[in-house]
Tab-separated table of C-alpha atoms in Angstrom:
chain	number	residue	atom	x	y	z
S	1	MET	CA	-79.857	-46.349	-70.310
S	2	LYS	CA	-79.509	-50.111	-70.588
S	3	LEU	CA	-78.225	-51.684	-67.397
S	4	ASN	CA	-75.997	-54.733	-67.584
S	5	VAL	CA	-77.323	-56.895	-64.734
S	6	LEU	CA	-75.119	-59.856	-63.844
S	7	LYS	CA	-76.280	-62.795	-61.725
S	8	ASP	CA	-74.421	-64.687	-58.990
S	9	TYR	CA	-71.477	-62.316	-59.216
S	10	PRO	CA	-68.504	-63.216	-56.949
S	11	LEU	CA	-67.684	-60.454	-54.465
S	12	SER	CA	-64.483	-61.691	-52.818
S	13	GLY	CA	-62.326	-60.327	-55.643
S	14	LEU	CA	-63.854	-56.875	-55.168
S	15	THR	CA	-62.718	-56.597	-51.548
S	16	THR	CA	-59.254	-56.262	-50.022
S	17	PHE	CA	-60.105	-59.038	-47.531
S	18	LYS	CA	-60.633	-61.469	-50.458
S	19	ILE	CA	-63.433	-63.154	-48.525
S	20	GLY	CA	-67.107	-63.632	-49.336
S	21	GLY	CA	-69.674	-65.275	-51.542
S	22	ALA	CA	-71.614	-63.975	-54.522
S	23	ALA	CA	-74.187	-61.241	-55.006
S	24	ARG	CA	-77.507	-62.404	-56.359
S	25	PHE	CA	-77.388	-59.454	-58.804
S	26	TYR	CA	-74.585	-57.047	-59.697
S	27	ILE	CA	-74.434	-53.804	-61.702
S	28	LYS	CA	-71.359	-51.709	-62.421
S	29	ALA	CA	-72.647	-48.122	-62.436
S	30	GLU	CA	-70.278	-45.957	-64.462
S	31	SER	CA	-72.334	-42.749	-64.339
S	32	PRO	CA	-74.632	-40.939	-61.888
S	33	GLY	CA	-77.532	-41.884	-64.130
S	34	GLY	CA	-76.554	-45.534	-63.876
S	35	VAL	CA	-76.578	-45.264	-60.084
S	36	CYS	CA	-80.100	-43.819	-60.071
S	37	GLU	CA	-81.447	-46.417	-62.510
S	38	SER	CA	-79.878	-49.264	-60.543
S	39	VAL	CA	-81.574	-48.130	-57.341
S	40	GLU	CA	-84.883	-47.648	-59.140
S	41	LEU	CA	-84.611	-51.167	-60.564
S	42	ALA	CA	-84.021	-52.653	-57.115
S	43	LYS	CA	-86.907	-50.747	-55.564
S	44	ARG	CA	-89.260	-51.610	-58.418
S	45	HIS	CA	-88.643	-55.318	-57.896
S	46	GLY	CA	-88.481	-55.162	-54.095
S	47	ILE	CA	-84.816	-56.261	-54.012
S	48	PRO	CA	-82.463	-55.044	-51.275
S	49	PHE	CA	-79.368	-53.269	-52.573
S	50	TYR	CA	-75.885	-52.431	-51.339
S	51	VAL	CA	-73.579	-49.743	-52.727
S	52	LEU	CA	-69.986	-50.909	-53.200
S	53	GLY	CA	-66.983	-48.658	-53.688
S	54	GLY	CA	-63.416	-49.910	-53.494
S	55	GLY	CA	-64.222	-52.790	-51.131
S	56	SER	CA	-61.402	-51.747	-48.809
S	57	ASN	CA	-63.533	-51.413	-45.682
S	58	LEU	CA	-65.810	-54.392	-46.196
S	59	LEU	CA	-66.140	-57.976	-44.986
S	60	VAL	CA	-68.597	-60.103	-46.982
S	61	SER	CA	-70.356	-63.182	-45.629
S	62	ASP	CA	-69.471	-66.514	-47.197
S	63	ARG	CA	-73.172	-66.822	-48.060
S	64	GLY	CA	-72.834	-63.709	-50.177
S	65	TYR	CA	-75.584	-61.129	-50.537
S	66	ASP	CA	-79.154	-61.956	-51.529
S	67	GLY	CA	-79.749	-58.664	-53.287
S	68	LEU	CA	-78.306	-56.205	-55.794
S	69	VAL	CA	-74.769	-54.852	-55.424
S	70	VAL	CA	-74.380	-51.483	-57.171
S	71	HIS	CA	-70.677	-50.988	-57.846
S	72	ILE	CA	-69.924	-47.263	-58.092
S	73	ALA	CA	-67.496	-46.661	-60.959
S	74	ASN	CA	-68.084	-43.084	-62.168
S	75	THR	CA	-64.715	-41.347	-62.503
S	76	GLU	CA	-65.506	-37.936	-64.031
S	77	SER	CA	-63.316	-35.183	-62.587
S	78	ASP	CA	-63.062	-31.403	-62.831
S	79	THR	CA	-60.737	-28.680	-61.517
S	80	ALA	CA	-61.495	-25.006	-60.818
S	81	THR	CA	-59.770	-22.237	-58.874
S	82	ASP	CA	-60.555	-18.953	-57.174
S	83	GLY	CA	-56.925	-17.942	-56.784
S	84	GLU	CA	-56.199	-19.075	-53.247
S	85	ASN	CA	-58.023	-22.411	-53.395
S	86	VAL	CA	-58.039	-25.132	-56.017
S	87	TYR	CA	-61.318	-27.036	-56.161
S	88	LYS	CA	-61.200	-30.590	-57.423
S	89	THR	CA	-64.473	-32.406	-58.021
S	90	CYS	CA	-64.108	-36.172	-58.342
S	91	GLY	CA	-66.574	-38.877	-59.243
S	92	ALA	CA	-67.182	-41.330	-56.389
S	93	GLY	CA	-65.472	-44.120	-58.322
S	94	VAL	CA	-62.094	-42.368	-58.537
S	95	VAL	CA	-59.387	-44.346	-56.716
S	96	TRP	CA	-58.531	-42.368	-53.597
S	97	ASP	CA	-54.759	-42.710	-53.823
S	98	SER	CA	-54.798	-41.671	-57.486
S	99	PHE	CA	-56.496	-38.449	-56.377
S	100	VAL	CA	-53.875	-37.923	-53.650
S	101	SER	CA	-51.036	-38.584	-56.102
S	102	GLU	CA	-52.503	-36.055	-58.522
S	103	CYS	CA	-52.764	-33.380	-55.818
S	104	VAL	CA	-49.210	-33.974	-54.594
S	105	GLY	CA	-47.957	-33.867	-58.188
S	106	GLU	CA	-49.599	-30.457	-58.597
S	107	ASN	CA	-48.103	-29.282	-55.279
S	108	LEU	CA	-51.512	-28.838	-53.647
S	109	PHE	CA	-51.561	-29.030	-49.853
S	110	GLY	CA	-53.982	-30.953	-47.667
S	111	VAL	CA	-54.003	-34.636	-48.633
S	112	GLU	CA	-50.344	-35.658	-48.596
S	113	CYS	CA	-50.671	-37.596	-45.305
S	114	LEU	CA	-53.670	-39.502	-46.670
S	115	SER	CA	-51.508	-41.334	-49.205
S	116	GLY	CA	-51.961	-45.067	-49.523
S	117	ILE	CA	-55.445	-45.246	-48.033
S	118	PRO	CA	-57.307	-47.860	-50.085
S	119	GLY	CA	-60.751	-47.361	-51.564
S	120	THR	CA	-62.486	-44.710	-53.614
S	121	VAL	CA	-63.293	-41.023	-53.287
S	122	GLY	CA	-66.953	-41.755	-52.576
S	123	ALA	CA	-66.061	-43.463	-49.299
S	124	SER	CA	-63.907	-40.601	-48.025
S	125	PRO	CA	-66.694	-38.438	-46.544
S	126	VAL	CA	-68.638	-41.434	-45.246
S	127	GLN	CA	-65.872	-42.556	-42.895
S	128	ASN	CA	-64.295	-39.100	-42.632
S	129	ILE	CA	-61.047	-40.856	-43.484
S	130	GLY	CA	-57.915	-39.648	-41.775
S	131	ALA	CA	-54.308	-40.587	-41.117
S	132	TYR	CA	-51.088	-39.088	-39.801
S	133	GLY	CA	-52.645	-35.852	-38.613
S	134	GLN	CA	-54.946	-35.103	-41.568
S	135	SER	CA	-58.590	-35.895	-42.308
S	136	VAL	CA	-60.972	-35.070	-45.131
S	137	GLU	CA	-63.333	-33.045	-42.948
S	138	SER	CA	-61.015	-30.053	-43.371
S	139	LEU	CA	-60.879	-30.473	-47.167
S	140	ILE	CA	-64.380	-31.330	-48.333
S	141	HIS	CA	-66.249	-28.382	-49.787
S	142	GLU	CA	-69.337	-30.186	-51.057
S	143	VAL	CA	-70.758	-33.689	-51.373
S	144	VAL	CA	-73.279	-34.581	-54.096
S	145	ALA	CA	-75.473	-37.595	-53.462
S	146	VAL	CA	-78.606	-39.361	-54.638
S	147	ASP	CA	-81.498	-39.651	-52.188
S	148	THR	CA	-82.511	-43.318	-52.335
S	149	ALA	CA	-86.077	-42.451	-51.291
S	150	ASP	CA	-86.965	-40.373	-54.363
S	151	GLY	CA	-83.928	-40.488	-56.657
S	152	ASN	CA	-83.315	-36.737	-56.385
S	153	THR	CA	-79.830	-35.238	-56.320
S	154	VAL	CA	-78.904	-33.555	-53.035
S	155	ARG	CA	-75.949	-31.288	-52.265
S	156	PHE	CA	-74.333	-31.138	-48.826
S	157	SER	CA	-72.028	-28.405	-47.583
S	158	ASN	CA	-69.160	-29.308	-45.280
S	159	ALA	CA	-71.164	-28.292	-42.210
S	160	GLN	CA	-74.159	-30.382	-43.291
S	161	CYS	CA	-71.984	-33.516	-43.403
S	162	ASN	CA	-71.722	-33.453	-39.567
S	163	PHE	CA	-68.135	-34.660	-39.490
S	164	SER	CA	-66.492	-36.029	-36.354
S	165	TYR	CA	-63.881	-38.709	-35.691
S	166	ARG	CA	-64.444	-41.495	-38.289
S	167	LYS	CA	-68.052	-40.357	-38.467
S	168	SER	CA	-70.358	-38.339	-40.705
S	169	LEU	CA	-74.009	-37.865	-41.546
S	170	PHE	CA	-73.660	-40.688	-44.063
S	171	ASN	CA	-72.662	-43.455	-41.645
S	172	SER	CA	-74.772	-42.335	-38.700
S	173	GLU	CA	-78.255	-40.791	-38.686
S	174	ALA	CA	-78.602	-40.919	-42.492
S	175	PHE	CA	-76.951	-44.314	-42.991
S	176	GLY	CA	-78.255	-45.945	-46.181
S	177	LYS	CA	-80.315	-42.897	-47.177
S	178	TYR	CA	-77.854	-41.379	-49.652
S	179	ILE	CA	-75.503	-42.643	-52.343
S	180	ILE	CA	-72.538	-40.349	-52.879
S	181	ILE	CA	-71.807	-39.692	-56.546
S	182	SER	CA	-69.151	-36.955	-56.329
S	183	VAL	CA	-67.061	-35.003	-53.834
S	184	LYS	CA	-65.627	-31.487	-54.200
S	185	PHE	CA	-62.388	-30.785	-52.335
S	186	ALA	CA	-60.798	-27.410	-51.560
S	187	LEU	CA	-56.998	-27.587	-51.613
S	188	LYS	CA	-54.373	-24.906	-51.004
S	189	ARG	CA	-51.678	-23.719	-53.402
S	190	VAL	CA	-49.607	-22.410	-50.501
S	191	GLY	CA	-48.998	-24.186	-47.236
S	192	LYS	CA	-46.650	-26.254	-45.152
S	193	PRO	CA	-46.424	-30.067	-45.280
S	194	SER	CA	-47.961	-31.726	-42.239
S	195	VAL	CA	-45.406	-33.486	-40.021
S	196	ARG	CA	-47.437	-33.454	-36.804
S	197	TYR	CA	-47.891	-37.185	-36.343
S	198	HIS	CA	-45.406	-39.181	-34.245
S	199	ASP	CA	-44.503	-41.649	-37.013
S	200	LEU	CA	-43.669	-38.823	-39.416
S	201	GLU	CA	-41.723	-36.859	-36.826
S	202	LYS	CA	-39.700	-39.988	-36.163
S	203	TYR	CA	-39.200	-40.649	-39.883
S	204	PHE	CA	-37.912	-37.133	-40.556
S	205	LEU	CA	-36.241	-36.740	-37.150
S	206	LYS	CA	-38.494	-33.703	-36.607
S	207	ASP	CA	-37.019	-31.933	-39.636
S	208	THR	CA	-40.102	-30.237	-41.088
S	209	ASP	CA	-38.343	-28.736	-44.125
S	210	VAL	CA	-39.677	-31.399	-46.469
S	211	THR	CA	-41.678	-31.472	-49.690
S	212	LEU	CA	-45.147	-32.856	-50.282
S	213	GLN	CA	-43.672	-35.678	-52.351
S	214	GLU	CA	-41.299	-36.581	-49.531
S	215	ILE	CA	-44.256	-36.704	-47.124
S	216	ARG	CA	-46.157	-38.970	-49.523
S	217	THR	CA	-43.159	-41.271	-49.947
S	218	ALA	CA	-42.685	-41.480	-46.177
S	219	VAL	CA	-46.365	-42.273	-45.534
S	220	LEU	CA	-46.342	-45.024	-48.159
S	221	LYS	CA	-43.222	-46.576	-46.618
S	222	ILE	CA	-44.685	-46.421	-43.104
S	223	ARG	CA	-47.970	-47.950	-44.232
S	224	GLU	CA	-46.129	-50.678	-46.115
S	225	HIS	CA	-44.069	-51.533	-43.035
S	226	LYS	CA	-47.261	-51.864	-41.024
S	227	GLY	CA	-48.853	-54.053	-43.694
S	228	MET	CA	-51.598	-51.469	-44.232
S	229	LEU	CA	-50.936	-50.803	-47.917
S	230	GLN	CA	-53.076	-52.238	-50.716
S	231	MET	CA	-51.128	-51.126	-53.777
S	232	ASP	CA	-49.335	-52.968	-56.567
S	233	GLY	CA	-45.598	-53.120	-56.045
S	234	TYR	CA	-45.791	-52.898	-52.262
S	235	ARG	CA	-45.887	-55.529	-49.516
S	236	GLY	CA	-49.395	-55.931	-48.228
S	237	PHE	CA	-51.884	-58.308	-46.637
S	238	LYS	CA	-55.434	-59.433	-47.302
S	239	CYS	CA	-57.147	-57.164	-44.798
S	240	ALA	CA	-59.395	-54.127	-44.544
S	241	GLY	CA	-56.900	-51.799	-42.923
S	242	SER	CA	-57.882	-50.672	-39.440
S	243	PHE	CA	-60.517	-53.099	-38.193
S	244	PHE	CA	-61.243	-51.042	-35.062
S	245	LYS	CA	-61.616	-47.353	-34.231
S	246	ASN	CA	-59.535	-45.669	-31.550
S	247	PRO	CA	-61.798	-45.429	-28.475
S	248	VAL	CA	-62.444	-42.115	-26.722
S	249	VAL	CA	-62.714	-42.405	-22.930
S	250	SER	CA	-63.184	-40.083	-19.981
S	251	GLY	CA	-60.176	-38.712	-18.137
S	252	GLY	CA	-60.918	-40.946	-15.165
S	253	HIS	CA	-61.206	-44.044	-17.320
S	254	PHE	CA	-57.920	-43.152	-18.989
S	255	ASP	CA	-56.204	-43.039	-15.594
S	256	GLU	CA	-57.584	-46.508	-14.863
S	257	ILE	CA	-56.241	-47.823	-18.179
S	258	ALA	CA	-52.823	-46.323	-17.473
S	259	GLY	CA	-52.887	-48.008	-14.076
S	260	VAL	CA	-53.641	-51.415	-15.604
S	261	LEU	CA	-50.820	-50.922	-18.095
S	262	ASN	CA	-48.522	-49.731	-15.326
S	263	VAL	CA	-46.966	-47.115	-17.610
S	264	ALA	CA	-46.128	-43.475	-17.123
S	265	ALA	CA	-48.703	-41.888	-19.424
S	266	PRO	CA	-46.654	-38.808	-20.432
S	267	ASN	CA	-43.826	-41.019	-21.681
S	268	ARG	CA	-45.795	-43.077	-24.188
S	269	ASN	CA	-47.311	-42.068	-27.524
S	270	TRP	CA	-50.520	-44.054	-27.156
S	271	TYR	CA	-53.114	-41.422	-26.301
S	272	TRP	CA	-54.318	-38.023	-27.503
S	273	PRO	CA	-56.069	-35.598	-25.101
S	274	GLN	CA	-59.279	-34.157	-26.557
S	275	SER	CA	-60.724	-30.712	-26.038
S	276	ASP	CA	-63.564	-31.805	-23.732
S	277	ALA	CA	-61.745	-33.617	-20.886
S	278	GLU	CA	-61.760	-36.870	-22.812
S	279	VAL	CA	-58.841	-38.888	-24.154
S	280	LYS	CA	-58.524	-40.784	-27.414
S	281	VAL	CA	-56.625	-44.015	-26.789
S	282	SER	CA	-54.700	-46.094	-29.327
S	283	ALA	CA	-56.698	-49.260	-29.965
S	284	ALA	CA	-53.538	-50.776	-31.463
S	285	PHE	CA	-51.647	-50.145	-28.210
S	286	LEU	CA	-54.359	-51.829	-26.123
S	287	ILE	CA	-54.558	-54.831	-28.456
S	288	ASP	CA	-50.771	-55.104	-28.577
S	289	ASN	CA	-50.662	-55.289	-24.779
S	290	CYS	CA	-53.196	-58.123	-24.809
S	291	PHE	CA	-51.904	-60.201	-27.713
S	292	GLY	CA	-48.815	-58.770	-29.373
S	293	LYS	CA	-48.239	-58.085	-33.056
S	294	GLY	CA	-48.637	-61.036	-35.375
S	295	PHE	CA	-50.837	-63.056	-32.995
S	296	ARG	CA	-52.647	-65.745	-34.986
S	297	LYS	CA	-55.427	-68.218	-34.472
S	298	GLY	CA	-55.707	-70.645	-37.350
S	299	ARG	CA	-56.011	-68.855	-40.677
S	300	VAL	CA	-56.678	-65.411	-39.180
S	301	GLY	CA	-54.355	-63.131	-37.257
S	302	LEU	CA	-53.065	-59.664	-36.544
S	303	ALA	CA	-50.687	-58.027	-38.991
S	304	PRO	CA	-47.057	-58.559	-37.963
S	305	ASN	CA	-46.345	-54.856	-37.563
S	306	HIS	CA	-49.745	-53.342	-36.756
S	307	THR	CA	-52.340	-54.782	-34.410
S	308	LEU	CA	-55.254	-52.795	-35.863
S	309	ALA	CA	-55.252	-54.915	-39.003
S	310	ILE	CA	-56.892	-58.334	-38.922
S	311	VAL	CA	-55.422	-60.422	-41.735
S	312	ASN	CA	-56.790	-63.247	-43.844
S	313	TYR	CA	-53.615	-65.316	-43.949
S	314	ASP	CA	-54.800	-68.474	-45.674
S	315	ASP	CA	-58.245	-68.448	-47.305
S	316	ALA	CA	-60.020	-67.766	-44.015
S	317	THR	CA	-63.811	-67.712	-43.844
S	318	PHE	CA	-66.095	-64.881	-42.811
S	319	SER	CA	-66.939	-66.700	-39.565
S	320	GLU	CA	-63.275	-67.169	-38.699
S	321	VAL	CA	-62.629	-63.438	-39.031
S	322	ILE	CA	-65.699	-62.533	-36.967
S	323	ASP	CA	-64.753	-65.026	-34.239
S	324	PHE	CA	-61.217	-63.655	-34.149
S	325	ALA	CA	-62.490	-60.070	-33.942
S	326	LYS	CA	-64.762	-61.042	-31.049
S	327	LEU	CA	-61.811	-62.595	-29.233
S	328	ILE	CA	-59.945	-59.283	-29.561
S	329	GLU	CA	-62.969	-57.266	-28.427
S	330	ASP	CA	-63.758	-59.476	-25.428
S	331	THR	CA	-60.154	-59.592	-24.233
S	332	VAL	CA	-59.638	-55.829	-24.471
S	333	TYR	CA	-62.902	-55.216	-22.633
S	334	GLU	CA	-62.060	-57.740	-19.916
S	335	ARG	CA	-58.691	-56.140	-19.235
S	336	PHE	CA	-59.398	-52.429	-19.784
S	337	LYS	CA	-63.224	-52.140	-19.738
S	338	VAL	CA	-62.926	-50.526	-23.178
S	339	THR	CA	-65.423	-51.367	-25.915
S	340	LEU	CA	-63.796	-51.508	-29.340
S	341	ASP	CA	-66.041	-50.284	-32.144
S	342	ARG	CA	-65.509	-51.847	-35.552
S	343	GLU	CA	-64.507	-49.530	-38.367
S	344	ILE	CA	-65.316	-51.992	-41.147
S	345	GLN	CA	-68.698	-52.672	-42.720
S	346	ILE	CA	-70.187	-56.153	-42.853
S	347	LEU	CA	-72.341	-57.402	-45.732
S	348	GLN	CA	-74.360	-60.552	-45.190
């Protein structure tokens, strides 16, 4: 296979932040074989490489990347069924929301609340993406990846992916070791649309007799209102969606946070008790109490309707975004003693 290697390729246009310099080398890999050959080429010449999907969770340095960017673009798909389940296998380069739209159109249950999430299918198991009460950990049947050490193809069952909140094998202990080339999802023909999340309950006034398409439409409208949608025809911002993860704290720490906020915890939808005496706290709620929605500093700021999104308002630089993020992190820690972990990846 002949690889088309491009030099000094601009990366800003490949990210939703629209920030960053150029890659020293760039290859668009449109097949699993192209992925393997790209990695082999980089290793043969001693060049560092980075695997790029939809660029929706990435902030690139203004200096760019002094290595090879392998842009995953394989979009082969397949559907099979065993009667109860429908199995859809998608190439890592498939646009995530196109996959969701297809499933909703076929009346398959399980991904309707994940509408509007930017990026590609290949990123979904890495971050264990989730929204509005659903996450991919309950849907993924198998992940196929390339081992960057030897170029062999490896298959991972759901259990082997080690899923937890916004975490998996692929972004923790095995970070950088595997390149995902396809994901197999198990979806249900029969089910009930998920209206468990507060925003959806509010949207439907707790009327759960709704269709999958109505759920998808509602999620897209909610995400658009928050400025978290990166789709043509909708209002959006130059950002990477949620910049921070929701922190999980001990029960005692949660009581301290509630005391600082001076709120009656049961009356506010800003926390979610976990099964092991811990509490997941809304990072957006903490940030909102420190700064308020739409807070700006120069060319960078928070989205006007959602404080988890840091927005490039006017051709901001990489350093400006990082400095702004640090201001958010330091202020939240100073007030609540909560460390905010970044959800985005940084390439520099």
